[in-house]
One Martini backbone bead per residue (centre of mass of N, CA, C, O) as a GRO file, in nm:
protein
   99
    1MET     BB    1  -0.698   1.448   0.535
    2ALA     BB    2  -0.485   1.404   0.260
    3ALA     BB    3  -0.204   1.288   0.173
    4GLU     BB    4   0.027   1.293  -0.011
    5GLY     BB    5  -0.041   1.015  -0.211
    6LEU     BB    6  -0.318   1.000  -0.066
    7GLU     BB    7  -0.620   0.807  -0.148
    8ARG     BB    8  -0.934   0.772  -0.129
    9ARG     BB    9  -1.138   0.482  -0.190
   10GLU     BB   10  -1.368   0.331  -0.370
   11GLN     BB   11  -1.485   0.057  -0.469
   12ASN     BB   12  -1.316  -0.091  -0.749
   13SER     BB   13  -1.358  -0.298  -1.077
   14THR     BB   14  -1.262  -0.120  -1.370
   15SER     BB   15  -0.952  -0.174  -1.282
   16ASP     BB   16  -0.686  -0.373  -1.299
   17MET     BB   17  -0.528  -0.202  -1.052
   18VAL     BB   18  -0.799  -0.222  -0.883
   19THR     BB   19  -0.863  -0.268  -0.557
   20ARG     BB   20  -0.985  -0.347  -0.278
   21HIS     BB   21  -0.985  -0.051  -0.068
   22ASP     BB   22  -0.921   0.205   0.172
   23ALA     BB   23  -0.618   0.288   0.032
   24LEU     BB   24  -0.425   0.494  -0.181
   25VAL     BB   25  -0.078   0.470  -0.310
   26ASP     BB   26   0.096   0.696  -0.490
   27ALA     BB   27   0.445   0.601  -0.591
   28ARG     BB   28   0.508   0.694  -0.861
   29GLY     BB   29   0.842   0.798  -0.910
   30LEU     BB   30   0.953   0.667  -0.641
   31ALA     BB   31   1.199   0.634  -0.422
   32CYS     BB   32   1.387   0.457  -0.208
   33PRO     BB   33   1.159   0.472   0.069
   34LEU     BB   34   0.889   0.626  -0.011
   35PRO     BB   35   0.666   0.396  -0.036
   36LEU     BB   36   0.699   0.293   0.264
   37VAL     BB   37   0.634   0.559   0.402
   38LYS     BB   38   0.345   0.628   0.276
   39ALA     BB   39   0.221   0.350   0.383
   40ARG     BB   40   0.268   0.404   0.688
   41GLN     BB   41   0.103   0.663   0.701
   42ALA     BB   42  -0.173   0.514   0.611
   43LEU     BB   43  -0.183   0.304   0.836
   44MET     BB   44  -0.174   0.491   1.099
   45VAL     BB   45  -0.509   0.583   1.025
   46LEU     BB   46  -0.586   0.298   1.038
   47GLU     BB   47  -0.753   0.002   1.079
   48PRO     BB   48  -0.763  -0.289   1.144
   49GLY     BB   49  -0.768  -0.467   0.827
   50ALA     BB   50  -0.696  -0.279   0.639
   51VAL     BB   51  -0.651  -0.162   0.294
   52VAL     BB   52  -0.357  -0.131   0.096
   53CYS     BB   53  -0.278   0.050  -0.207
   54VAL     BB   54   0.023   0.026  -0.398
   55LEU     BB   55   0.188   0.238  -0.641
   56ALA     BB   56   0.493   0.129  -0.804
   57THR     BB   57   0.829   0.171  -0.980
   58ASP     BB   58   1.010   0.050  -0.780
   59PRO     BB   59   1.177  -0.254  -0.783
   60ALA     BB   60   1.224  -0.270  -0.454
   61ALA     BB   61   0.929  -0.276  -0.337
   62ALA     BB   62   0.879  -0.583  -0.330
   63ASP     BB   63   1.115  -0.641  -0.092
   64ASP     BB   64   1.025  -0.437   0.100
   65PHE     BB   65   0.708  -0.521   0.153
   66THR     BB   66   0.796  -0.826   0.218
   67ASN     BB   67   0.966  -0.723   0.499
   68PHE     BB   68   0.747  -0.544   0.644
   69CYS     BB   69   0.527  -0.771   0.671
   70GLU     BB   70   0.696  -0.984   0.819
   71HIS     BB   71   0.810  -0.759   1.066
   72GLY     BB   72   0.508  -0.626   1.129
   73GLY     BB   73   0.240  -0.818   1.055
   74HIS     BB   74   0.152  -0.789   0.805
   75VAL     BB   75  -0.061  -0.842   0.509
   76LEU     BB   76   0.020  -0.987   0.216
   77LEU     BB   77  -0.177  -1.014  -0.073
   78GLU     BB   78  -0.022  -0.852  -0.317
   79ILE     BB   79   0.203  -0.884  -0.609
   80ARG     BB   80   0.222  -0.694  -0.909
   81GLU     BB   81   0.283  -0.644  -1.267
   82ALA     BB   82   0.214  -0.359  -1.494
   83ASP     BB   83   0.366  -0.158  -1.699
   84GLY     BB   84   0.585  -0.095  -1.446
   85VAL     BB   85   0.364  -0.138  -1.237
   86LEU     BB   86   0.341  -0.181  -0.889
   87LYS     BB   87   0.104  -0.400  -0.692
   88ILE     BB   88   0.042  -0.345  -0.361
   89VAL     BB   89  -0.118  -0.550  -0.114
   90LEU     BB   90  -0.223  -0.450   0.241
   91ALA     BB   91  -0.287  -0.552   0.569
   92LYS     BB   92  -0.350  -0.451   0.869
   93ARG     BB   93  -0.280  -0.540   1.161
   94ALA     BB   94  -0.376  -0.669   1.435
   95GLY     BB   95  -0.392  -0.459   1.720
   96GLN     BB   96  -0.346  -0.187   1.546
   97GLY     BB   97  -0.402   0.114   1.586
   98THR     BB   98  -0.454   0.439   1.560
   99GLY     BB   99  -0.161   0.663   1.564
   0.00000   0.00000   0.00000
């Protein structure tokens, strides 16, 4: 069962804001630290190497996710902004199982 704000997605290349990913966290409209909290919840149930795409409107999210990946060992694949929405794509670190 998907958590609120977490949606399973098939690979899709039809939208500029959609990247190939295993989970999408729609954190638009949420203030810090909620985008990061929701992303961590998504990562907890995914296998190592899984890709999470986060959509956020909180301007602090870019720095938050950069620090989170640097300190947590996750791989930050992309951060970009379009029309006031940050798209943050990260891969779960190797060796970290589910749960």
